[in-house]
PDB file of C-alpha atoms in Angstrom:
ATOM      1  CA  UNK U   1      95.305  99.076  98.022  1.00 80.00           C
ATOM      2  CA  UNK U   2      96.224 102.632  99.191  1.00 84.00           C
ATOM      3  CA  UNK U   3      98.653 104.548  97.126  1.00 89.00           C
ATOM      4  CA  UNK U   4     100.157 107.953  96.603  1.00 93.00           C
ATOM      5  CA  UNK U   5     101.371 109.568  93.622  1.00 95.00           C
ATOM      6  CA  UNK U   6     103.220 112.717  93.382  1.00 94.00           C
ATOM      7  CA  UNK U   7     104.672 114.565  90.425  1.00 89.00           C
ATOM      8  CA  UNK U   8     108.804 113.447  89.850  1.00 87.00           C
ATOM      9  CA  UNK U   9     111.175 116.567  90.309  1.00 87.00           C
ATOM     10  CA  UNK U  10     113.222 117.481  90.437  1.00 95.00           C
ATOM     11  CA  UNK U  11     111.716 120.714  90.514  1.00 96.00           C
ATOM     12  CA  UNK U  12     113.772 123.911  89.855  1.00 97.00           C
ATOM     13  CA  UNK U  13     112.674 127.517  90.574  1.00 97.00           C
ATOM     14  CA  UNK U  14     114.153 130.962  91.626  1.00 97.00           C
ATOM     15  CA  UNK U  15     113.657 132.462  94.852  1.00 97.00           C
ATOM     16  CA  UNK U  16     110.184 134.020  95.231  1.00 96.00           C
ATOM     17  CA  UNK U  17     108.514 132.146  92.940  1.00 97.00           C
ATOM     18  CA  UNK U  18     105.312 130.089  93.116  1.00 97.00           C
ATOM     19  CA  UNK U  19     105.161 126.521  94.043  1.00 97.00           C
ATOM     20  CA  UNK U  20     103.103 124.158  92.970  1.00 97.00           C
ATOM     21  CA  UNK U  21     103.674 119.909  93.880  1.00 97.00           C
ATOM     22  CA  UNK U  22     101.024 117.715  92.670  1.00 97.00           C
ATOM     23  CA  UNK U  23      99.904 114.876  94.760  1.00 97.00           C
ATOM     24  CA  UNK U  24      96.900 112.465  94.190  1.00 97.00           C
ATOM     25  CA  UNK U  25      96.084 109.540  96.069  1.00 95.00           C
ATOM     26  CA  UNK U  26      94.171 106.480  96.147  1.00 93.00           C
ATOM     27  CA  UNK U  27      92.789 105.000  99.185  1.00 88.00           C
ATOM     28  CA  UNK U  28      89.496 103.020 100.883  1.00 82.00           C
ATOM     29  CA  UNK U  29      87.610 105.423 103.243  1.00 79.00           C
ATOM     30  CA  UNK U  30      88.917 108.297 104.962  1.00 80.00           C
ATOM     31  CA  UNK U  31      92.338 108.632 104.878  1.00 87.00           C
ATOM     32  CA  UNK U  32      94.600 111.815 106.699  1.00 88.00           C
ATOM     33  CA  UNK U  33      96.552 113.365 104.243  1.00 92.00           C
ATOM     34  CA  UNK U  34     100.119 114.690 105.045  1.00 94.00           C
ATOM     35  CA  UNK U  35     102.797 116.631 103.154  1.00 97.00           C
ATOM     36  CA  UNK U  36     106.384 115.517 104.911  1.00 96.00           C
ATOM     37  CA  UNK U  37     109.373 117.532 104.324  1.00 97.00           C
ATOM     38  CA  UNK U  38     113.664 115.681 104.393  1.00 95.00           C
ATOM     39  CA  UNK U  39     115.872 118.574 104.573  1.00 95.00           C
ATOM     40  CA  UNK U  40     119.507 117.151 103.296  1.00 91.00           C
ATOM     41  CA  UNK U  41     121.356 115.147 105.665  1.00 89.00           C
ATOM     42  CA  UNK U  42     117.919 114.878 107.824  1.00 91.00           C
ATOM     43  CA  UNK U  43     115.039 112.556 108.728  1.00 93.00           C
ATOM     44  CA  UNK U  44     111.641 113.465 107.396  1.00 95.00           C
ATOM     45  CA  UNK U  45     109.529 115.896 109.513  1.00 95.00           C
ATOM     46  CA  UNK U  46     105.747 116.962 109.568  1.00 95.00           C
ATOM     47  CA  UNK U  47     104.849 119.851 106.980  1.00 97.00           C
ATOM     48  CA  UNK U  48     101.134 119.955 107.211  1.00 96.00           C
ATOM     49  CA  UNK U  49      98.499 118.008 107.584  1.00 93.00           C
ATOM     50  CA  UNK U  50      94.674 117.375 106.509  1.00 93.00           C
ATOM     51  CA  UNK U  51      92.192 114.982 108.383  1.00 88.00           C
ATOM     52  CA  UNK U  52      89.215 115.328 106.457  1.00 88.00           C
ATOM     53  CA  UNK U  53      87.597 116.646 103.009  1.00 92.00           C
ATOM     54  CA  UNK U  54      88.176 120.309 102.412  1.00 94.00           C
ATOM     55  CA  UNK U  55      90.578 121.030 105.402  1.00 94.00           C
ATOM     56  CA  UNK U  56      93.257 122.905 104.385  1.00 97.00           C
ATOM     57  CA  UNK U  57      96.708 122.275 106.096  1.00 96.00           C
ATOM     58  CA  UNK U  58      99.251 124.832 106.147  1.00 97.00           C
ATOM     59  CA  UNK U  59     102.489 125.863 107.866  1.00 97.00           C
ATOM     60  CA  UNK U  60     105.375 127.984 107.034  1.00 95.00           C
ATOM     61  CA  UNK U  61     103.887 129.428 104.614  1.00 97.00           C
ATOM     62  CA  UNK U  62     103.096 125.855 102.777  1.00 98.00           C
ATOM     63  CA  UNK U  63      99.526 125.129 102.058  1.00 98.00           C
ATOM     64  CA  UNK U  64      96.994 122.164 100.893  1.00 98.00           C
ATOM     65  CA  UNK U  65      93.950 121.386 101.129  1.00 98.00           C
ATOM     66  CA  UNK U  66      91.868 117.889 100.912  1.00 96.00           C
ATOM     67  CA  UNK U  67      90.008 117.709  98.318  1.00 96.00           C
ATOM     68  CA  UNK U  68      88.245 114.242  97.961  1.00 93.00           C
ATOM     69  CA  UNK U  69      86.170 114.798  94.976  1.00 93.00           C
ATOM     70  CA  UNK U  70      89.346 114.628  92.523  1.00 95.00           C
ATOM     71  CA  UNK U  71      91.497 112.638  95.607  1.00 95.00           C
ATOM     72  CA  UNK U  72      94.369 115.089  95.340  1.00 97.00           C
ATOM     73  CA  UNK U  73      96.596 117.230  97.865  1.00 97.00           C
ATOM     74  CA  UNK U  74      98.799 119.483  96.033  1.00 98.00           C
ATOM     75  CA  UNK U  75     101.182 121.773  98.215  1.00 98.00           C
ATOM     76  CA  UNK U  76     101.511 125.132  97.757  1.00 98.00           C
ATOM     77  CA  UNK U  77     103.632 127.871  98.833  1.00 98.00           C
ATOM     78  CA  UNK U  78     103.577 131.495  97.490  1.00 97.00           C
ATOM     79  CA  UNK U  79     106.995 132.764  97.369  1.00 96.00           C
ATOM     80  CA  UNK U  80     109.946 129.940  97.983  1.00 97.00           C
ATOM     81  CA  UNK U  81     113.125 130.788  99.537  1.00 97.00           C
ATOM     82  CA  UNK U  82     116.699 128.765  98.996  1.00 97.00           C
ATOM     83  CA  UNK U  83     115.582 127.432 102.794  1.00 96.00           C
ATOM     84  CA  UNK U  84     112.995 125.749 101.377  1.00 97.00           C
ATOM     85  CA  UNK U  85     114.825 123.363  99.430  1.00 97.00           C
ATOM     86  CA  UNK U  86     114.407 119.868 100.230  1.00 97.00           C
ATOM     87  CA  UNK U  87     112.635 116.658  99.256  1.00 96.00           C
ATOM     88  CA  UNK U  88     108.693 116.290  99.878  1.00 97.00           C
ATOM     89  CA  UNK U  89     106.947 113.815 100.355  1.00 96.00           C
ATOM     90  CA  UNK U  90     103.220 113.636 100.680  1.00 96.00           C
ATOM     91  CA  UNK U  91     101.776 110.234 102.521  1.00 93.00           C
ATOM     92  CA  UNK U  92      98.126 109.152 103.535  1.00 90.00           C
ATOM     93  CA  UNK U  93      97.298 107.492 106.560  1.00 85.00           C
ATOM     94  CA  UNK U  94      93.702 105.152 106.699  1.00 71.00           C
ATOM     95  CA  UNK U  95      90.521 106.696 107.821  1.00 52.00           C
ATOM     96  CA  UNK U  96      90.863 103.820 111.407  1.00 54.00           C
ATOM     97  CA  UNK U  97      94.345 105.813 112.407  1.00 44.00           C
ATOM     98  CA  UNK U  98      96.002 102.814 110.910  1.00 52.00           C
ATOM     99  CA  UNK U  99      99.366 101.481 111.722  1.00 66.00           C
ATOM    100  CA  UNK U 100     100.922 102.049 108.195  1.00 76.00           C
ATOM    101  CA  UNK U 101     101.593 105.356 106.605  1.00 85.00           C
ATOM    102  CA  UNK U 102     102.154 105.130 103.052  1.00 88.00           C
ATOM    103  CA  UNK U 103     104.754 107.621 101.441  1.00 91.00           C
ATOM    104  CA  UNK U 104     104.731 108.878  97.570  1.00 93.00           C
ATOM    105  CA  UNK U 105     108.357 108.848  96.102  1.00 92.00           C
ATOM    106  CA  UNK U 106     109.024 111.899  97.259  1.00 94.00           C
ATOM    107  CA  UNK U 107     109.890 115.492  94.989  1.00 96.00           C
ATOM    108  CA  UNK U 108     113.405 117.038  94.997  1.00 96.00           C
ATOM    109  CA  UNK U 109     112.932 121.222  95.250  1.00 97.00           C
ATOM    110  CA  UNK U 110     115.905 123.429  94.299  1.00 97.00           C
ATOM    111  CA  UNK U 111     115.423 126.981  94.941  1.00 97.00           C
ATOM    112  CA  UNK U 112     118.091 129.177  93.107  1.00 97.00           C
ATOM    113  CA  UNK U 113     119.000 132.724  94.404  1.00 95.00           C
TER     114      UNK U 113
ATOM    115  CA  UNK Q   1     112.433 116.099 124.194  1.00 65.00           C
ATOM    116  CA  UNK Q   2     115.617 114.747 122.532  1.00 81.00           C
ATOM    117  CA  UNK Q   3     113.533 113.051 119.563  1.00 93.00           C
ATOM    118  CA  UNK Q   4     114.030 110.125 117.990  1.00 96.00           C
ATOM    119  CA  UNK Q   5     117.794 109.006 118.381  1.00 97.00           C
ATOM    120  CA  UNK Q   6     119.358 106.640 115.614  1.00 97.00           C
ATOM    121  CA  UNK Q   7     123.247 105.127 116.290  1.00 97.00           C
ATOM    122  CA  UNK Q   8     125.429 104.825 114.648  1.00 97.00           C
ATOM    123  CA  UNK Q   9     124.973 108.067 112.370  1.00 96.00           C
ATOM    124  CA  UNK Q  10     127.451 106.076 109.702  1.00 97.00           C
ATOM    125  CA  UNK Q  11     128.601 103.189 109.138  1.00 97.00           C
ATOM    126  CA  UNK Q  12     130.977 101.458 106.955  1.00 97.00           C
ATOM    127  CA  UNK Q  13     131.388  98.406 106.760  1.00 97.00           C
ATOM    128  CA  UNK Q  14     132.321  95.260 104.725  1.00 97.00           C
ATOM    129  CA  UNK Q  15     130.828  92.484 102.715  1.00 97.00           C
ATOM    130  CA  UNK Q  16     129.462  89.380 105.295  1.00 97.00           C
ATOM    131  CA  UNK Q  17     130.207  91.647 108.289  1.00 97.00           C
ATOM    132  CA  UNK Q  18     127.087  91.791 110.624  1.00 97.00           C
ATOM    133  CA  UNK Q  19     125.713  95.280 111.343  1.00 98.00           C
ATOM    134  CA  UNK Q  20     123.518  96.407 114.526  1.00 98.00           C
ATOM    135  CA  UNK Q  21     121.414 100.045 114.211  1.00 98.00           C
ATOM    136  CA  UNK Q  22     120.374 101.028 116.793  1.00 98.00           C
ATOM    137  CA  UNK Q  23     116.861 103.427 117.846  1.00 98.00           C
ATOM    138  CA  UNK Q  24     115.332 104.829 120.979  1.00 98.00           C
ATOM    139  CA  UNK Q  25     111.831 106.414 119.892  1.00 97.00           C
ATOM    140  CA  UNK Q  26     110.025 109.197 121.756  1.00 95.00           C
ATOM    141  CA  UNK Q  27     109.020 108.597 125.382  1.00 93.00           C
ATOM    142  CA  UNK Q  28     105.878 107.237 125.192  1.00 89.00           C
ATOM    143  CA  UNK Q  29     105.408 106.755 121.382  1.00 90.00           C
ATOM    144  CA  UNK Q  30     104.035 103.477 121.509  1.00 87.00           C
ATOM    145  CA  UNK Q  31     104.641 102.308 117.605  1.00 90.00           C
ATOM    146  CA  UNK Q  32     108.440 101.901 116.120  1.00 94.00           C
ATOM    147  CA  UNK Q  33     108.969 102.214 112.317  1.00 95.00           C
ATOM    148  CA  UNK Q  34     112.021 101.181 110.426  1.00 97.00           C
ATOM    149  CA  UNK Q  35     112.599 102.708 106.707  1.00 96.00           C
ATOM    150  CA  UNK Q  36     115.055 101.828 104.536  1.00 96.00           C
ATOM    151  CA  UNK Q  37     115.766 105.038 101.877  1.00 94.00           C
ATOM    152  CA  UNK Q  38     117.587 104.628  98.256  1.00 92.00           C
ATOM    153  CA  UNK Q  39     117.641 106.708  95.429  1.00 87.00           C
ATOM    154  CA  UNK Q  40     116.502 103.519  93.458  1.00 87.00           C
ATOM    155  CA  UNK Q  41     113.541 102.717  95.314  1.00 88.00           C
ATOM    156  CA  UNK Q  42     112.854 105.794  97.312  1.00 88.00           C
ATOM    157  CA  UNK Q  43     111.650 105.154 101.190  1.00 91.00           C
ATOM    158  CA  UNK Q  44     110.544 101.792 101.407  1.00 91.00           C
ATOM    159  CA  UNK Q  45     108.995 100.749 105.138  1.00 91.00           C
ATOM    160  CA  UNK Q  46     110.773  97.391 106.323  1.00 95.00           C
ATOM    161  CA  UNK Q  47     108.637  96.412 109.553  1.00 94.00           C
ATOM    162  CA  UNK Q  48     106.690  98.547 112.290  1.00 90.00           C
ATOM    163  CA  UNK Q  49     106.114  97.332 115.953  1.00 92.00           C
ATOM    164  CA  UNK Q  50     103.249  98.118 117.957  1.00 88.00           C
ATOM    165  CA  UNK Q  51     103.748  98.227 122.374  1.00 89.00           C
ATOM    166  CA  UNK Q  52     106.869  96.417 121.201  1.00 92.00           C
ATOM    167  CA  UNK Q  53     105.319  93.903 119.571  1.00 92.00           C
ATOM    168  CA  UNK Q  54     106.236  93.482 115.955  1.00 92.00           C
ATOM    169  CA  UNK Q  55     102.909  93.980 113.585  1.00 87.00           C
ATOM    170  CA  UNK Q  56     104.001  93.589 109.746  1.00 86.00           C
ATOM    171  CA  UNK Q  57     107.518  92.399 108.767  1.00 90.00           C
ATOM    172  CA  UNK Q  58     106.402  91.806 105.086  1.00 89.00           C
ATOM    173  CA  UNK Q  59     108.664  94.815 104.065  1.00 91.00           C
ATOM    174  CA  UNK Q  60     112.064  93.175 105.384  1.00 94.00           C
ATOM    175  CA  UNK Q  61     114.353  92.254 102.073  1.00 88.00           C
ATOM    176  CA  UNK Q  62     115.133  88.886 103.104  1.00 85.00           C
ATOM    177  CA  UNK Q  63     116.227  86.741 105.992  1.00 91.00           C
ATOM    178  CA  UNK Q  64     119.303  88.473 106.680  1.00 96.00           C
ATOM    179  CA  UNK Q  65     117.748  91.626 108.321  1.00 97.00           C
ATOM    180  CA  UNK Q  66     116.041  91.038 111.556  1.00 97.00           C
ATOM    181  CA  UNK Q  67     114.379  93.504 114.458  1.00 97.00           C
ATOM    182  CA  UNK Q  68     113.871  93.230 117.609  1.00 97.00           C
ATOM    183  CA  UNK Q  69     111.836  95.451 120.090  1.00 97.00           C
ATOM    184  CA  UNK Q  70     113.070  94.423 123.510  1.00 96.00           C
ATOM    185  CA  UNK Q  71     111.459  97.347 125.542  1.00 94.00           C
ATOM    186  CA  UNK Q  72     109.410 100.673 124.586  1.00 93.00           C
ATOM    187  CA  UNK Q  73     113.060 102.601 124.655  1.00 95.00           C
ATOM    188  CA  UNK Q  74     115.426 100.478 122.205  1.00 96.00           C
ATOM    189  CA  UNK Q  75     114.902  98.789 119.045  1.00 98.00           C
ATOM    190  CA  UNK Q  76     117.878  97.527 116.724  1.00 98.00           C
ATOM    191  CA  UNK Q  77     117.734  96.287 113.203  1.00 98.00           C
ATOM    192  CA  UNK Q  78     120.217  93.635 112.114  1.00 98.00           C
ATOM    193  CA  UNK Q  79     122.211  92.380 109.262  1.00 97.00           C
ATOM    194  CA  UNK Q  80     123.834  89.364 108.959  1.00 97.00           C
ATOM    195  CA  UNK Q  81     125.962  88.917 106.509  1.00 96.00           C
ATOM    196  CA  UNK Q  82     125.635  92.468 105.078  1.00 96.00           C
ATOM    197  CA  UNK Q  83     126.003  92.893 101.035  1.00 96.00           C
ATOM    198  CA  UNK Q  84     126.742  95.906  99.134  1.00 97.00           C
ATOM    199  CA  UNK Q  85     123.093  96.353  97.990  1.00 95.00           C
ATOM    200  CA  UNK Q  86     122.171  97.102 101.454  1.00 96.00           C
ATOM    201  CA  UNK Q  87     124.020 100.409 101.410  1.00 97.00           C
ATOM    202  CA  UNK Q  88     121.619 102.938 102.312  1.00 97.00           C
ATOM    203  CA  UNK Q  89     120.007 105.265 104.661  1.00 96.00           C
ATOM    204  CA  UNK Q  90     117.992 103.705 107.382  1.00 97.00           C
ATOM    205  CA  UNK Q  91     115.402 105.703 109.792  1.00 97.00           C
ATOM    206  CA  UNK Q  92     113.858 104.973 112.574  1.00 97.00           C
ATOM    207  CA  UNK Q  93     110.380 106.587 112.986  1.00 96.00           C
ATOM    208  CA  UNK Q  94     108.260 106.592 116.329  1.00 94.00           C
ATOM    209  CA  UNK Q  95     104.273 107.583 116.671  1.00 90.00           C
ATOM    210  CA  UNK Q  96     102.443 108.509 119.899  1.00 86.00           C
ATOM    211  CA  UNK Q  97      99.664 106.683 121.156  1.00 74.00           C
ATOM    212  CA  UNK Q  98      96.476 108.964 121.559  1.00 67.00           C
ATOM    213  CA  UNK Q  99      94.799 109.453 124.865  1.00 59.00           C
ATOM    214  CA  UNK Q 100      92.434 106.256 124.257  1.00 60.00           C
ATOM    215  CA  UNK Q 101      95.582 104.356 123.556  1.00 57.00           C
ATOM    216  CA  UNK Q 102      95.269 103.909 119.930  1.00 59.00           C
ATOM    217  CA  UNK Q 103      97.662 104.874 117.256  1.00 57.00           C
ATOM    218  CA  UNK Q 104      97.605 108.523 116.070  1.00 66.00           C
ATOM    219  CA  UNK Q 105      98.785 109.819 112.141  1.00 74.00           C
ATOM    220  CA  UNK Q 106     101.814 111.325 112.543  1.00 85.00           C
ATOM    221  CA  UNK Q 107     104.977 110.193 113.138  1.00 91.00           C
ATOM    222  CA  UNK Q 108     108.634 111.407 113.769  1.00 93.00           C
ATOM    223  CA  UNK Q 109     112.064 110.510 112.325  1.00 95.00           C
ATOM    224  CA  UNK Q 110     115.186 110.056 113.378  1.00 96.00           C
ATOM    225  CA  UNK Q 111     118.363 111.209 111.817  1.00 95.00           C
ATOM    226  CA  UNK Q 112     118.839 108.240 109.996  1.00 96.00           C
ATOM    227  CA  UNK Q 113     122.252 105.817 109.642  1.00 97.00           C
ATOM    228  CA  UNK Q 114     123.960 105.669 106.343  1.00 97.00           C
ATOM    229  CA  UNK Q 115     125.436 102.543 106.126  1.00 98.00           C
ATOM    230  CA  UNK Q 116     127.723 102.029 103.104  1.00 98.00           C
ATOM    231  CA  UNK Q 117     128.822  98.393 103.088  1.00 97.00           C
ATOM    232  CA  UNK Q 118     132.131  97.687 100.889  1.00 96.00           C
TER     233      UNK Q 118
END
């Protein structure tokens, strides 16, 4: 069956530094691939997104980008600030617009000062 | 839009006492999600409805949680009798239909409830 698999934080890094959060996948067909982001005391909300090989998805400075040939979706961001700690959690949706989303265990970011 | 709006924000409660969340999705989102989130077992999806109707239940613990979808505006997910392993945070996610009327990717959370039950 589908699955997601993301790398376990918690991750810890000073402001400005680079970000890297692995996430592969496994999955029948074409899935959309989506990074989701729980700020604390908060629901999940939409990062970014990715529909189809070799889109990239970015926002707020977060990027990823499909890549089907090694199934992975690893987010990226250049220069984190304290804001941009949070959990993230990157999901896949099936190719048909499915009902189900399926969610990786999610990845705790701290960003020191 | 308000977004999706989850009641009570907390609740605590005791052992064998029945519980009641509440949910009103997005207007117009035409698919309901409940999650249930622990630091044990992460987010773990408990049952999804579709134009109110429920689709997949297979994620709901046991027979003392039930949903219910009466309308496209309300949902509630119940507990009866609660236990102290049910203790967690519990969203309520809605998606939008597209303009065909089929179900699109993304979809959008609530607040969440944390229920602590003594």
């Amino acid at each position: 069956g589908n699955s997601v698999t993301q790398m376990e934080g918690p991750v810890t890094l000073s402001e400005e530094a680079f970000l890297t959060i692995n996430c592969t996948y496994t999955a029948t067909g074409y899935p959309s691939l989506f990074w989701y982001v729980q700020y604390p005391g908060e629901g999940l909300q939409l990062l970014l997104k990715a529909t189809k090989a070799d889109d990239k998805g970015s926002n707020k400075g977060f990027e990823a980008t499909y890549r089907k040939e090694t199934t992975s979706f690893h987010l990226e961001k250049g220069s984190v600030q304290v804001s941009d700690s949070a959990v993230y959690f990157c999901a896949l949706s099936d190719g048909t617009g499915g009902f189900k989303t399926i969610f990786g265990a999610g990845t705790r970011l701290f960003v020191k000062a | 839009d308000a977004g999706v709006i989850q009641s009570p924000r907390h609740e605590v409660t005791e052992m064998g006492q029945e519980v009641t969340l509440r949910c009103k999705p997005i207007s117009g989102h035409n698919s309901l999600f409940w999650y249930r989130q622990t630091m044990m077992r992460g987010l773990e999806l408990l049952i999804y409805f579709n134009n109110n109707v429920p689709i997949d239940d297979s994620g709901m613990p046991e027979d003392r949680f039930s949903a219910k979808m009466p309308n496209a505006s309300f949902s509630t997910l119940k507990i009866q009798p609660s236990e102290p392993r049910d203790s967690a945070v519990y969203f309520c996610a809605s998606r939008p239909s597209n303009h065909r009327g089929g179900a699109t990717d993304t979809q959008y959370f609530g607040p969440g409830t944390r229920l602590t039950v003594l």
